[in-house]
């Protein structure tokens, strides 16, 4: 149910050249729970130019100090009568803006997310829109929209419809985020890089978004962007002139923006607990449009294993393994249609020795769908035609390879492919440098994406404890979980925890493994049972770069993933996430060097309740995973209750 109200204030447009007193005009928008407040001020500086600043406070503490909003615009105007193009005017566009009116609104709605980290999402905020005109052209106008959510604040620039055809070229977005002194950032240079904790000075290069921040006084924040559909990717750079200030850094120009046009959202989440940022990351989805797919019945999350040996016999063995282990898909990786980095290859032709039609039917009979990898060369060359063909073949999805989400061109291109895939009932997984900004709410066939330094690159256990509170704030990540590969730098129980730790509606398991190499060890039952979408998510340990623990609920069952850094960690937290008054069977999977299996993972069972305290002593590079299910009478008869102070 949605509740929305909108109020307009002095909404009549002011004529050009109206004189505004040199007194700050101040507006504040506050979140529904009153904890978050964004303040916007419009002033004239000593040179007579307009300055627009905003600030953000969480629970009365400064998160963003007064920071400038500004664009550098190169405008060309087309005269509709003559068809002639004007001389471009390059300026800091806000210098001669005049505030002409404001609007406020409130919204409070809920929506069901069948593909997320929580199934019921509340979208509640209070909004403020500032309307501006330029005093050198009555036909130029700009809106700035602010929203205050319980999770944080967001704002965007809007170019309203103009009476003549006006094109805008954005040369720079000069949006600032001035932070309190002593703030530290978890800096990543690109979408698949590692992280370093750095002060707001002497960065080696721009920072990827979202950017997680540790503020003085115990606050945490994250700066990011949402609804980037046909606009350049924005990184974050240090200001060259202002201390403790970061500035939006566009990959390149945004060209020929035709009005009306909505810029992407810039958001700042804030919380007194680091884990709350992950729990609240649905805010990114709320900044995107609702689903445009009328019938979503064909969109099915699930677990997937890749097939690299590319023969009929191996394909059927892979499908049989998937069916046995409750996996919904197999993936044909690159080279099934020829050299992937060659425009001459045809991604509608199978060049390896297997029968695609026969394999698709074999999989369907066993409840296993087929995905295929397609590199960007074929995606560029063949585009929509690919999805039309794959629908005829009966394929379930396509994994896009080597996609670079940087410029306006590539952003528009890749999201157009997602829409084309949806038209043909094809699901999508985008790999390489693409990081999500919430478009999967609008087109939920975009199940997942990479944009993460995952198991393909064998990162350290310490790196893995950073990811839940940095990369995972912006949405699903295809981490490509491994298990039996000897190059792994973590224990096996650490790997078991990762499908819970890193949300992905399409969860890749056994990335470098094959059915022939996989050993049927007892703990694989956890991979068999773990879901890929969730009803509820909670963070129960958030000691970034040291340890992390996440619990997620599916129906009546809870799943736990806990991991330690390279040095190991002790974790203690309560089981208050469990339903009061209900006893649960906890099936625990943990590292134990004494276990006589190749993976050294022990499987133990305990009876627990919401009042239980869980004490973990995780090995260096180690972890633990657990399933909590309501205990049956038989469980209660044969399983001992977890004793107080037991170390798991």
Coordinates of C-alpha atoms in Angstrom, one line a residue:
X1 CA 0.0 0.0 0.0
X2 CA 1.4 3.4 -1.0
X3 CA 0.9 6.7 0.7
X4 CA 2.1 9.8 -1.1
X5 CA 1.5 13.4 -0.6
X6 CA 2.9 16.4 -2.5
X7 CA 2.9 20.0 -1.5
X8 CA 4.0 22.9 -3.7
X9 CA 5.5 26.2 -2.4
X10 CA 5.7 29.5 -4.3
X11 CA 5.6 27.3 -7.4
X12 CA 5.1 30.1 -9.9
X13 CA 8.1 30.6 -12.1
X14 CA 10.2 33.7 -11.5
X15 CA 11.0 35.8 -14.5
X16 CA 14.6 36.1 -15.7
X17 CA 16.8 38.8 -14.1
X18 CA 14.7 38.8 -10.8
X19 CA 17.0 40.0 -8.0
X20 CA 17.3 37.6 -5.1
X21 CA 18.4 39.0 -1.8
X22 CA 21.9 37.9 -0.7
X23 CA 20.5 35.9 2.2
X24 CA 20.8 32.2 2.4
X25 CA 17.6 30.3 1.6
X26 CA 17.6 27.1 3.7
X27 CA 15.5 23.9 3.3
X28 CA 15.7 20.7 5.4
X29 CA 14.2 17.3 4.5
X30 CA 14.1 14.7 7.3
X31 CA 13.7 10.9 7.2
X32 CA 10.5 9.3 8.4
X33 CA 12.2 8.2 11.6
X34 CA 13.8 11.7 12.1
X35 CA 17.3 10.3 12.4
X36 CA 18.6 11.5 9.0
X37 CA 18.3 15.1 7.9
X38 CA 19.6 16.8 4.7
X39 CA 19.9 20.6 4.7
X40 CA 20.2 22.5 1.4
X41 CA 21.2 26.2 1.2
X42 CA 21.0 28.5 -1.7
X43 CA 23.2 31.7 -1.5
X44 CA 24.9 34.4 -3.5
X45 CA 28.6 34.7 -3.0
X46 CA 30.7 37.8 -3.0
X47 CA 30.9 37.7 -6.8
X48 CA 27.2 37.5 -7.1
X49 CA 27.2 33.9 -8.3
X50 CA 24.7 31.4 -7.0
X51 CA 26.1 28.7 -4.6
X52 CA 24.1 25.6 -3.7
X53 CA 25.4 23.5 -0.8
X54 CA 24.0 20.5 1.2
X55 CA 24.8 18.8 4.4
X56 CA 23.8 15.6 6.1
X57 CA 23.4 14.7 9.8
X58 CA 22.6 11.3 11.2
X59 CA 21.3 11.2 14.8
X60 CA 22.5 14.7 15.3
X61 CA 26.1 13.9 14.1
X62 CA 27.7 15.3 11.0
X63 CA 28.2 12.9 8.2
X64 CA 28.5 15.4 5.3
X65 CA 29.6 18.9 6.1
X66 CA 28.4 21.8 3.8
X67 CA 29.3 20.6 0.3
X68 CA 29.0 22.2 -3.1
X69 CA 26.5 21.0 -5.8
X70 CA 27.6 22.0 -9.3
X71 CA 27.8 20.9 -12.9
X72 CA 30.1 22.0 -15.7
X73 CA 28.0 22.2 -18.9
X74 CA 28.7 22.7 -22.5
X75 CA 25.4 23.6 -24.1
X76 CA 24.3 23.7 -27.7
X77 CA 20.9 25.0 -28.5
X78 CA 19.1 24.0 -31.7
X79 CA 16.7 26.6 -33.0
X80 CA 13.6 24.6 -34.1
X81 CA 12.6 27.2 -36.7
X82 CA 16.0 27.4 -38.5
X83 CA 17.7 24.1 -37.5
X84 CA 20.8 26.1 -36.7
X85 CA 23.1 25.2 -33.8
X86 CA 24.2 27.8 -31.4
X87 CA 27.8 28.5 -30.2
X88 CA 28.6 26.3 -27.2
X89 CA 28.7 27.9 -23.8
X90 CA 31.0 26.2 -21.3
X91 CA 30.4 27.3 -17.7
X92 CA 30.0 26.2 -14.2
X93 CA 26.3 26.1 -14.8
X94 CA 25.0 26.9 -11.3
X95 CA 26.6 30.4 -11.2
X96 CA 23.5 32.2 -12.4
X97 CA 20.7 30.0 -11.2
X98 CA 17.7 31.5 -9.5
X99 CA 15.5 29.5 -7.2
X100 CA 12.0 29.7 -8.6
X101 CA 10.0 27.3 -6.4
X102 CA 10.1 24.1 -4.3
X103 CA 8.0 21.0 -3.7
X104 CA 7.9 18.5 -0.9
X105 CA 6.4 15.0 -0.9
X106 CA 6.2 11.9 1.3
X107 CA 6.1 8.3 0.2
X108 CA 5.6 5.1 2.1
X109 CA 5.1 1.9 0.2
X110 CA 6.2 -1.7 0.4
X111 CA 7.0 -4.1 -2.5
X112 CA 7.8 -7.8 -2.8
X113 CA 11.3 -8.6 -3.9
X114 CA 11.4 -12.3 -5.1
X115 CA 15.1 -11.9 -6.0
X116 CA 16.7 -10.2 -3.0
X117 CA 18.2 -10.2 0.4
X118 CA 14.8 -9.5 2.0
X119 CA 11.5 -10.4 0.5
X120 CA 9.5 -7.5 1.7
X121 CA 11.0 -4.0 1.1
X122 CA 9.8 -0.8 2.6
X123 CA 10.3 2.3 0.4
X124 CA 9.7 5.2 2.8
X125 CA 11.1 8.7 2.4
X126 CA 10.4 12.4 2.5
X127 CA 11.4 14.4 -0.5
X128 CA 12.3 17.9 -1.5
X129 CA 12.5 19.3 -5.1
X130 CA 14.2 22.7 -5.7
X131 CA 13.3 24.3 -9.0
X132 CA 15.8 26.7 -10.6
X133 CA 15.9 28.9 -13.8
X134 CA 19.0 30.6 -15.3
X135 CA 18.8 34.3 -15.5
X136 CA 20.5 34.4 -18.9
X137 CA 17.8 32.2 -20.5
X138 CA 14.2 31.8 -19.7
X139 CA 14.3 28.4 -21.5
X140 CA 16.9 26.9 -19.2
X141 CA 15.9 25.3 -16.0
X142 CA 17.2 22.7 -13.5
X143 CA 15.6 20.8 -10.6
X144 CA 17.5 19.2 -7.7
X145 CA 15.7 16.5 -5.9
X146 CA 16.5 15.3 -2.4
X147 CA 15.2 12.3 -0.5
X148 CA 15.7 11.4 3.2
X149 CA 15.3 7.8 4.0
X150 CA 15.7 6.0 7.3
X151 CA 18.8 4.4 5.7
X152 CA 20.4 7.6 4.4
X153 CA 19.9 10.4 1.9
X154 CA 19.9 10.6 -1.9
X155 CA 19.9 13.4 -4.4
X156 CA 19.9 13.9 -8.2
X157 CA 19.9 16.6 -10.8
X158 CA 16.9 16.8 -13.2
X159 CA 16.7 18.6 -16.6
X160 CA 13.0 19.4 -17.1
X161 CA 11.3 19.5 -20.4
X162 CA 12.2 22.7 -22.3
X163 CA 9.9 24.6 -24.8
X164 CA 12.6 24.2 -27.5
X165 CA 15.0 21.4 -28.2
X166 CA 17.9 21.9 -25.9
X167 CA 20.8 19.5 -25.7
X168 CA 23.2 19.4 -22.7
X169 CA 26.7 18.0 -22.7
X170 CA 27.9 17.5 -19.1
X171 CA 31.7 18.1 -19.0
X172 CA 32.0 17.5 -15.3
X173 CA 29.9 16.8 -12.3
X174 CA 31.3 18.8 -9.4
X175 CA 29.3 17.2 -6.6
X176 CA 31.2 17.3 -3.4
X177 CA 31.2 15.2 -0.2
X178 CA 33.0 17.0 2.6
X179 CA 33.6 14.7 5.6
X180 CA 34.6 15.3 9.2
X181 CA 38.4 15.4 9.8
X182 CA 39.8 12.0 10.8
X183 CA 37.5 10.0 8.4
X184 CA 39.0 6.9 6.8
X185 CA 37.9 5.3 3.5
X186 CA 38.0 1.7 2.3
X187 CA 39.5 2.5 -1.1
X188 CA 39.3 0.2 -4.2
X189 CA 40.8 1.5 -7.4
X190 CA 38.6 -0.5 -9.8
X191 CA 35.7 -2.9 -9.6
X192 CA 37.7 -6.1 -9.3
X193 CA 40.6 -4.7 -7.1
X194 CA 41.5 -5.2 -3.5
X195 CA 40.8 -2.7 -0.7
X196 CA 43.0 -0.5 1.4
X197 CA 42.0 1.6 4.5
X198 CA 43.2 5.1 3.7
X199 CA 42.8 8.6 5.1
X200 CA 41.3 11.3 2.9
X201 CA 44.6 12.3 1.5
X202 CA 47.2 11.1 -1.0
X203 CA 45.1 8.5 -2.7
X204 CA 47.0 6.6 -5.4
X205 CA 44.0 7.0 -7.8
X206 CA 40.2 7.6 -7.9
X207 CA 38.1 5.3 -5.7
X208 CA 35.5 2.9 -7.0
X209 CA 31.9 3.2 -5.6
X210 CA 30.4 2.5 -3.2
X211 CA 33.0 3.9 -0.9
X212 CA 32.7 2.8 2.7
X213 CA 33.8 5.4 5.3
X214 CA 34.7 5.2 9.0
X215 CA 33.8 8.6 10.6
X216 CA 35.0 9.9 14.0
X217 CA 32.6 9.2 16.8
X218 CA 31.7 5.7 15.7
X219 CA 29.6 6.4 12.6
X220 CA 29.9 4.6 9.3
X221 CA 28.8 5.8 5.9
X222 CA 28.8 4.7 2.3
X223 CA 28.8 7.0 -0.8
X224 CA 27.5 5.5 -4.0
X225 CA 25.3 6.0 -7.1
X226 CA 22.0 4.5 -8.1
X227 CA 20.0 4.2 -11.3
X228 CA 23.0 4.7 -13.7
X229 CA 21.4 3.5 -16.9
X230 CA 22.6 5.9 -19.7
X231 CA 25.2 8.0 -17.9
X232 CA 29.0 7.6 -17.4
X233 CA 30.1 5.7 -14.3
X234 CA 31.1 8.0 -11.5
X235 CA 34.1 7.3 -9.3
X236 CA 35.3 9.5 -6.4
X237 CA 38.4 11.6 -6.3
X238 CA 40.0 13.7 -3.6
X239 CA 39.4 17.5 -4.0
X240 CA 42.6 19.3 -5.1
X241 CA 41.8 22.3 -3.0
X242 CA 39.6 21.3 0.0
X243 CA 40.7 19.0 2.7
X244 CA 38.6 16.0 3.8
X245 CA 36.5 16.4 0.6
X246 CA 35.8 13.9 -2.2
X247 CA 34.3 14.8 -5.6
X248 CA 32.4 12.9 -8.2
X249 CA 34.7 11.9 -11.1
X250 CA 32.9 10.9 -14.3
X251 CA 34.6 8.5 -16.6
X252 CA 33.9 10.9 -19.5
X253 CA 31.4 13.4 -20.8
X254 CA 27.7 12.8 -20.8
X255 CA 26.7 13.9 -24.3
X256 CA 23.5 15.3 -25.9
X257 CA 21.2 14.8 -22.9
X258 CA 17.7 15.5 -24.3
X259 CA 15.2 16.9 -21.9
X260 CA 13.5 15.8 -19.9
X261 CA 16.4 13.9 -18.3
X262 CA 17.0 12.5 -14.8
X263 CA 20.6 12.2 -13.7
X264 CA 21.6 9.1 -11.6
X265 CA 21.1 9.3 -7.9
X266 CA 24.0 10.1 -5.5
X267 CA 23.4 8.6 -2.1
X268 CA 25.0 8.5 1.3
X269 CA 24.0 5.8 3.7
X270 CA 24.8 6.2 7.4
X271 CA 24.6 4.1 10.5
X272 CA 26.0 3.6 14.0
X273 CA 26.9 0.0 13.2
X274 CA 28.9 -1.1 10.1
X275 CA 26.7 -4.1 9.5
X276 CA 23.6 -2.0 9.3
X277 CA 24.9 -0.6 5.9
X278 CA 24.6 -4.1 4.4
X279 CA 21.3 -4.7 6.1
X280 CA 20.0 -1.4 4.6
X281 CA 21.4 -1.8 1.0
X282 CA 17.8 -2.2 -0.4
X283 CA 17.9 1.6 -0.4
X284 CA 19.8 1.3 -3.7
X285 CA 16.9 -0.7 -5.2
X286 CA 14.4 1.9 -3.9
X287 CA 16.2 4.5 -6.0
X288 CA 15.3 2.6 -9.2
X289 CA 12.1 2.2 -11.0
X290 CA 9.8 -0.7 -10.3
X291 CA 9.9 -3.8 -12.5
X292 CA 8.9 -3.3 -16.1
X293 CA 8.6 -7.1 -16.7
X294 CA 4.9 -7.9 -16.5
X295 CA 5.3 -11.7 -16.3
X296 CA 8.3 -12.7 -14.2
X297 CA 7.4 -16.4 -14.0
X298 CA 10.4 -17.4 -16.2
X299 CA 12.9 -15.6 -13.9
X300 CA 14.2 -18.4 -11.6
X301 CA 17.1 -17.8 -9.2
X302 CA 19.3 -20.8 -8.5
X303 CA 22.8 -22.4 -8.2
X304 CA 25.0 -23.0 -11.3
X305 CA 28.1 -25.1 -12.1
X306 CA 30.1 -24.5 -15.3
X307 CA 31.0 -27.1 -17.8
X308 CA 34.3 -26.5 -19.6
X309 CA 35.0 -29.9 -21.2
X310 CA 32.3 -29.3 -23.9
X311 CA 31.2 -32.8 -25.0
X312 CA 27.8 -34.5 -24.9
X313 CA 29.0 -37.0 -22.3
X314 CA 30.6 -34.4 -20.1
X315 CA 27.6 -32.2 -20.4
X316 CA 25.2 -34.9 -19.3
X317 CA 27.5 -35.8 -16.4
X318 CA 27.5 -32.2 -15.3
X319 CA 23.7 -32.0 -15.5
X320 CA 23.4 -35.3 -13.5
X321 CA 25.7 -33.8 -10.8
X322 CA 23.6 -30.6 -10.8
X323 CA 20.4 -32.5 -10.4
X324 CA 21.8 -34.7 -7.6
X325 CA 23.1 -31.6 -5.7
X326 CA 20.0 -29.4 -6.0
X327 CA 21.6 -27.1 -8.6
X328 CA 19.4 -25.5 -11.1
X329 CA 21.7 -24.7 -14.0
X330 CA 24.9 -25.5 -15.8
X331 CA 27.0 -22.9 -17.7
X332 CA 28.8 -23.5 -21.0
X333 CA 31.9 -21.3 -20.6
X334 CA 33.8 -19.5 -23.4
X335 CA 34.9 -21.1 -26.7
X336 CA 31.7 -23.1 -27.3
X337 CA 31.0 -21.0 -30.3
X338 CA 34.6 -20.3 -31.3
X339 CA 37.3 -17.7 -30.3
X340 CA 35.6 -15.3 -27.9
X341 CA 37.8 -12.3 -28.7
X342 CA 37.2 -12.5 -32.4
X343 CA 34.4 -10.6 -34.2
X344 CA 34.4 -13.4 -36.8
X345 CA 33.0 -15.9 -34.3
X346 CA 29.2 -16.5 -34.6
X347 CA 27.6 -17.0 -31.2
X348 CA 24.6 -18.7 -32.8
X349 CA 26.7 -21.6 -34.0
X350 CA 27.9 -24.4 -31.8
X351 CA 31.4 -25.4 -32.9
X352 CA 32.3 -27.9 -30.2
X353 CA 31.3 -31.6 -30.5
X354 CA 27.9 -31.6 -28.6
X355 CA 24.3 -31.4 -29.6
X356 CA 22.8 -28.3 -28.0
X357 CA 19.2 -29.3 -28.7
X358 CA 19.7 -32.8 -27.1
X359 CA 21.5 -31.3 -24.1
X360 CA 18.7 -28.7 -23.4
X361 CA 16.1 -31.5 -23.5
X362 CA 18.3 -33.7 -21.3
X363 CA 18.5 -30.9 -18.8
X364 CA 14.8 -30.1 -18.9
X365 CA 14.0 -33.7 -18.0
X366 CA 16.1 -33.3 -14.9
X367 CA 15.1 -29.8 -13.9
X368 CA 18.4 -28.2 -15.0
X369 CA 18.6 -25.2 -17.3
X370 CA 21.4 -24.2 -19.6
X371 CA 23.3 -20.9 -19.6
X372 CA 25.9 -19.9 -22.1
X373 CA 28.8 -17.4 -22.0
X374 CA 29.0 -14.8 -24.7
X375 CA 31.9 -12.4 -25.0
X376 CA 31.3 -8.7 -25.8
X377 CA 32.6 -9.1 -29.3
X378 CA 29.6 -11.3 -30.2
X379 CA 27.3 -9.2 -28.1
X380 CA 28.3 -6.1 -30.1
X381 CA 28.1 -7.8 -33.4
X382 CA 24.9 -9.8 -33.0
X383 CA 23.0 -8.1 -30.2
X384 CA 19.3 -8.8 -30.0
X385 CA 19.5 -11.6 -32.6
X386 CA 21.4 -13.7 -30.1
X387 CA 18.6 -13.7 -27.5
X388 CA 16.0 -14.5 -30.2
X389 CA 18.0 -17.5 -31.2
X390 CA 18.7 -18.6 -27.6
X391 CA 14.9 -18.5 -26.8
X392 CA 14.3 -20.8 -29.7
X393 CA 17.0 -23.1 -28.4
X394 CA 15.4 -23.1 -24.9
X395 CA 18.3 -21.6 -23.1
X396 CA 17.8 -20.0 -19.6
X397 CA 20.4 -17.3 -19.5
X398 CA 23.5 -15.6 -20.9
X399 CA 26.6 -14.6 -19.1
X400 CA 28.1 -11.4 -20.6
X401 CA 31.9 -11.5 -20.7
X402 CA 34.4 -8.7 -20.6
X403 CA 31.8 -5.9 -20.2
X404 CA 33.3 -2.6 -19.2
X405 CA 30.7 -0.3 -17.5
X406 CA 32.5 3.0 -17.8
X407 CA 31.2 5.5 -20.4
X408 CA 27.8 6.7 -21.3
X409 CA 27.9 4.6 -24.5
X410 CA 28.7 1.4 -22.7
X411 CA 26.2 2.0 -20.0
X412 CA 23.4 2.5 -22.5
X413 CA 24.6 -0.4 -24.6
X414 CA 24.7 -3.0 -21.8
X415 CA 21.4 -2.0 -20.3
X416 CA 19.8 -2.1 -23.7
X417 CA 21.0 -5.7 -24.0
X418 CA 19.4 -6.5 -20.6
X419 CA 16.1 -5.2 -21.9
X420 CA 16.5 -7.1 -25.2
X421 CA 17.2 -10.3 -23.2
X422 CA 14.1 -9.7 -21.1
X423 CA 12.0 -9.4 -24.2
X424 CA 13.1 -12.9 -25.1
X425 CA 12.8 -14.4 -21.6
X426 CA 16.5 -14.7 -21.1
X427 CA 18.2 -14.1 -17.7
X428 CA 21.6 -12.3 -17.5
X429 CA 24.8 -12.4 -15.5
X430 CA 27.2 -9.5 -16.4
X431 CA 30.9 -10.1 -15.7
X432 CA 34.1 -8.1 -15.3
X433 CA 34.1 -4.4 -14.4
X434 CA 30.3 -3.9 -14.2
X435 CA 29.1 -2.9 -10.7
X436 CA 25.3 -2.8 -10.0
X437 CA 23.4 0.4 -9.3
X438 CA 20.0 -1.2 -8.7
X439 CA 18.8 -1.8 -12.3
X440 CA 17.9 -5.4 -11.3
X441 CA 14.8 -4.0 -9.6
X442 CA 13.6 -2.6 -13.0
X443 CA 14.8 -5.6 -15.0
X444 CA 15.0 -8.5 -12.5
X445 CA 16.2 -10.8 -15.3
X446 CA 19.6 -9.2 -14.5
X447 CA 20.2 -11.7 -11.7
X448 CA 23.7 -10.9 -10.9
X449 CA 27.1 -9.5 -11.9
X450 CA 30.8 -9.7 -11.1
X451 CA 32.5 -6.4 -10.3
X452 CA 34.3 -8.1 -7.4
X453 CA 37.7 -9.6 -6.8
X454 CA 36.4 -13.2 -6.4
X455 CA 37.7 -16.7 -6.3
X456 CA 38.8 -16.6 -10.0
X457 CA 41.8 -14.6 -8.6
X458 CA 42.2 -16.5 -5.3
X459 CA 42.0 -13.6 -2.9
X460 CA 43.1 -13.8 0.7
X461 CA 40.7 -14.6 3.6
X462 CA 41.3 -11.0 4.9
X463 CA 40.0 -9.6 1.6
X464 CA 36.9 -11.7 1.9
X465 CA 36.1 -10.2 5.3
X466 CA 36.2 -6.7 3.8
X467 CA 33.8 -7.4 0.9
X468 CA 30.5 -7.7 2.9
X469 CA 30.9 -4.1 4.0
X470 CA 32.2 -2.6 0.8
X471 CA 31.4 -4.2 -2.6
X472 CA 28.3 -6.0 -1.3
X473 CA 26.6 -2.7 -0.3
X474 CA 25.6 -2.1 -3.9
X475 CA 24.0 -5.4 -4.8
X476 CA 24.5 -9.0 -5.8
X477 CA 28.0 -10.3 -6.7
X478 CA 29.0 -13.4 -8.6
X479 CA 32.0 -14.3 -6.5
X480 CA 32.4 -17.7 -8.3
X481 CA 32.8 -19.9 -5.1
X482 CA 35.3 -22.7 -5.4
X483 CA 35.8 -25.7 -3.2
X484 CA 38.3 -28.3 -4.2
X485 CA 40.8 -26.3 -6.1
X486 CA 44.3 -26.5 -4.4
X487 CA 45.1 -22.9 -5.2
X488 CA 42.5 -21.6 -2.6
X489 CA 43.9 -19.4 0.1
X490 CA 41.3 -20.3 2.7
X491 CA 40.0 -23.3 4.5
X492 CA 37.0 -25.3 3.2
X493 CA 34.7 -24.2 5.9
X494 CA 35.5 -20.6 4.9
X495 CA 34.4 -21.5 1.4
X496 CA 31.2 -23.1 2.6
X497 CA 30.2 -19.8 4.3
X498 CA 30.5 -17.7 1.2
X499 CA 27.2 -18.3 -0.5
X500 CA 25.6 -16.9 2.6
X501 CA 28.1 -14.1 3.0
X502 CA 27.9 -12.9 -0.6
X503 CA 24.4 -12.5 -1.9
X504 CA 23.7 -13.6 -5.5
X505 CA 20.4 -14.9 -6.9
X506 CA 22.5 -16.9 -9.4
X507 CA 25.1 -18.5 -7.1
X508 CA 28.1 -20.0 -8.9
X509 CA 29.5 -23.0 -7.0
X510 CA 32.5 -25.3 -7.8
X511 CA 34.0 -22.7 -10.2
X512 CA 37.3 -24.5 -10.9
X513 CA 35.9 -28.0 -10.1
X514 CA 34.4 -30.6 -12.3
X515 CA 32.1 -33.5 -11.3
X516 CA 34.9 -35.9 -11.9
X517 CA 37.2 -34.1 -9.4
X518 CA 34.6 -33.3 -6.8
X519 CA 34.8 -35.6 -3.8
X520 CA 31.4 -36.4 -2.1
X521 CA 32.3 -35.2 1.3
X522 CA 29.6 -34.9 4.0
X523 CA 29.6 -31.1 4.2
X524 CA 28.5 -30.7 0.6
X525 CA 25.0 -31.1 2.0
X526 CA 25.3 -27.4 3.0
X527 CA 25.8 -26.3 -0.7
X528 CA 22.9 -28.6 -1.6
X529 CA 20.6 -26.9 0.9
X530 CA 21.6 -23.2 0.7
X531 CA 19.1 -21.0 -1.1
X532 CA 20.1 -18.1 -3.3
X533 CA 17.4 -15.6 -2.4
X534 CA 16.2 -14.6 1.1
X535 CA 13.3 -13.4 3.2
X536 CA 15.5 -11.6 5.8
X537 CA 19.2 -10.7 6.3
X538 CA 21.1 -9.7 9.4
X539 CA 24.7 -9.0 10.2
X540 CA 25.8 -10.5 13.5
X541 CA 29.5 -9.7 13.3
X542 CA 31.1 -6.8 11.4
X543 CA 34.7 -6.5 12.4
X544 CA 35.9 -5.5 8.9
X545 CA 39.2 -7.0 7.8
X546 CA 39.1 -9.3 10.8
X547 CA 35.9 -11.3 10.7
X548 CA 32.3 -11.2 9.4
X549 CA 29.2 -13.2 10.1
X550 CA 25.8 -13.0 8.3
X551 CA 22.6 -14.8 8.9
X552 CA 19.8 -15.0 6.3
X553 CA 16.3 -16.5 6.6
X554 CA 14.5 -18.5 4.0
X555 CA 11.0 -19.5 5.2
X556 CA 11.4 -21.0 8.7
X557 CA 15.1 -21.8 8.3
X558 CA 18.1 -19.6 9.0
X559 CA 21.6 -20.0 7.4
X560 CA 24.8 -18.7 8.8
X561 CA 28.1 -17.8 7.2
X562 CA 31.0 -16.8 9.3
X563 CA 34.6 -16.1 8.1
X564 CA 37.9 -15.1 9.7
X565 CA 40.9 -13.2 8.3
X566 CA 44.3 -14.7 7.6
X567 CA 45.1 -14.6 11.3
X568 CA 41.9 -16.2 12.5
X569 CA 39.3 -14.8 14.9
X570 CA 37.1 -15.4 17.9
X571 CA 33.4 -14.5 17.4
X572 CA 30.7 -14.3 20.0
X573 CA 27.1 -13.3 19.2
X574 CA 23.6 -14.3 20.4
X575 CA 21.1 -16.3 18.4
X576 CA 18.4 -13.7 18.9
X577 CA 17.6 -13.8 15.2
X578 CA 15.8 -17.1 15.9
X579 CA 12.0 -17.1 16.7
X580 CA 11.4 -16.8 20.4
X581 CA 10.0 -19.8 22.1
X582 CA 11.1 -22.2 19.3
X583 CA 13.9 -24.8 19.6
X584 CA 16.1 -25.2 16.5
X585 CA 18.3 -27.9 15.2
X586 CA 21.7 -26.3 14.4
X587 CA 23.7 -28.3 11.8
X588 CA 27.2 -26.8 12.0
X589 CA 30.0 -27.2 9.4
X590 CA 33.3 -26.1 10.8
X591 CA 37.1 -26.6 10.2
X592 CA 38.6 -29.5 12.2
X593 CA 42.1 -30.8 11.4
X594 CA 41.2 -34.1 13.2
X595 CA 38.5 -35.0 10.7
X596 CA 39.4 -37.8 8.4
X597 CA 38.3 -36.3 5.1
X598 CA 40.3 -34.4 2.4
X599 CA 38.5 -31.2 3.4
X600 CA 38.8 -31.4 7.2
X601 CA 35.3 -30.2 7.8
X602 CA 33.4 -31.5 10.8
X603 CA 29.6 -31.8 10.8
X604 CA 28.0 -31.4 14.3
X605 CA 24.4 -30.9 15.5
X606 CA 23.1 -29.0 18.5
X607 CA 19.7 -27.9 19.8
X608 CA 19.6 -24.1 20.2
X609 CA 17.1 -21.3 20.8
X610 CA 16.9 -17.5 20.6
X611 CA 18.6 -17.2 24.0
X612 CA 21.7 -19.3 23.0
X613 CA 25.1 -17.7 22.7
X614 CA 27.3 -18.8 19.8
X615 CA 31.0 -18.8 20.5
X616 CA 33.3 -19.4 17.5
X617 CA 37.0 -19.9 17.4
X618 CA 37.8 -19.7 13.7
X619 CA 41.1 -21.0 12.4
X620 CA 43.4 -18.7 10.5
X621 CA 41.8 -18.2 7.0
X622 CA 38.9 -20.3 8.4
X623 CA 35.2 -20.1 8.7
X624 CA 32.0 -21.9 9.6
X625 CA 28.5 -22.4 8.1
X626 CA 25.3 -23.5 9.8
X627 CA 21.7 -24.3 9.1
X628 CA 19.0 -23.7 11.8
X629 CA 15.7 -25.5 11.3
X630 CA 12.8 -25.8 13.7
X631 CA 13.6 -29.0 15.7
X632 CA 11.3 -32.0 15.4
X633 CA 10.4 -34.3 18.4
X634 CA 13.0 -36.8 17.0
X635 CA 15.6 -34.0 16.9
X636 CA 15.0 -33.2 20.5
X637 CA 15.3 -36.8 21.5
X638 CA 18.6 -37.6 19.9
X639 CA 20.5 -34.2 19.8
X640 CA 22.0 -32.5 22.8
X641 CA 21.4 -28.9 23.6
X642 CA 24.2 -26.5 23.1
X643 CA 25.9 -26.0 26.5
X644 CA 26.8 -22.5 27.8
X645 CA 30.3 -21.4 26.9
X646 CA 30.8 -24.2 24.3
X647 CA 33.4 -23.1 21.8
X648 CA 32.3 -24.1 18.3

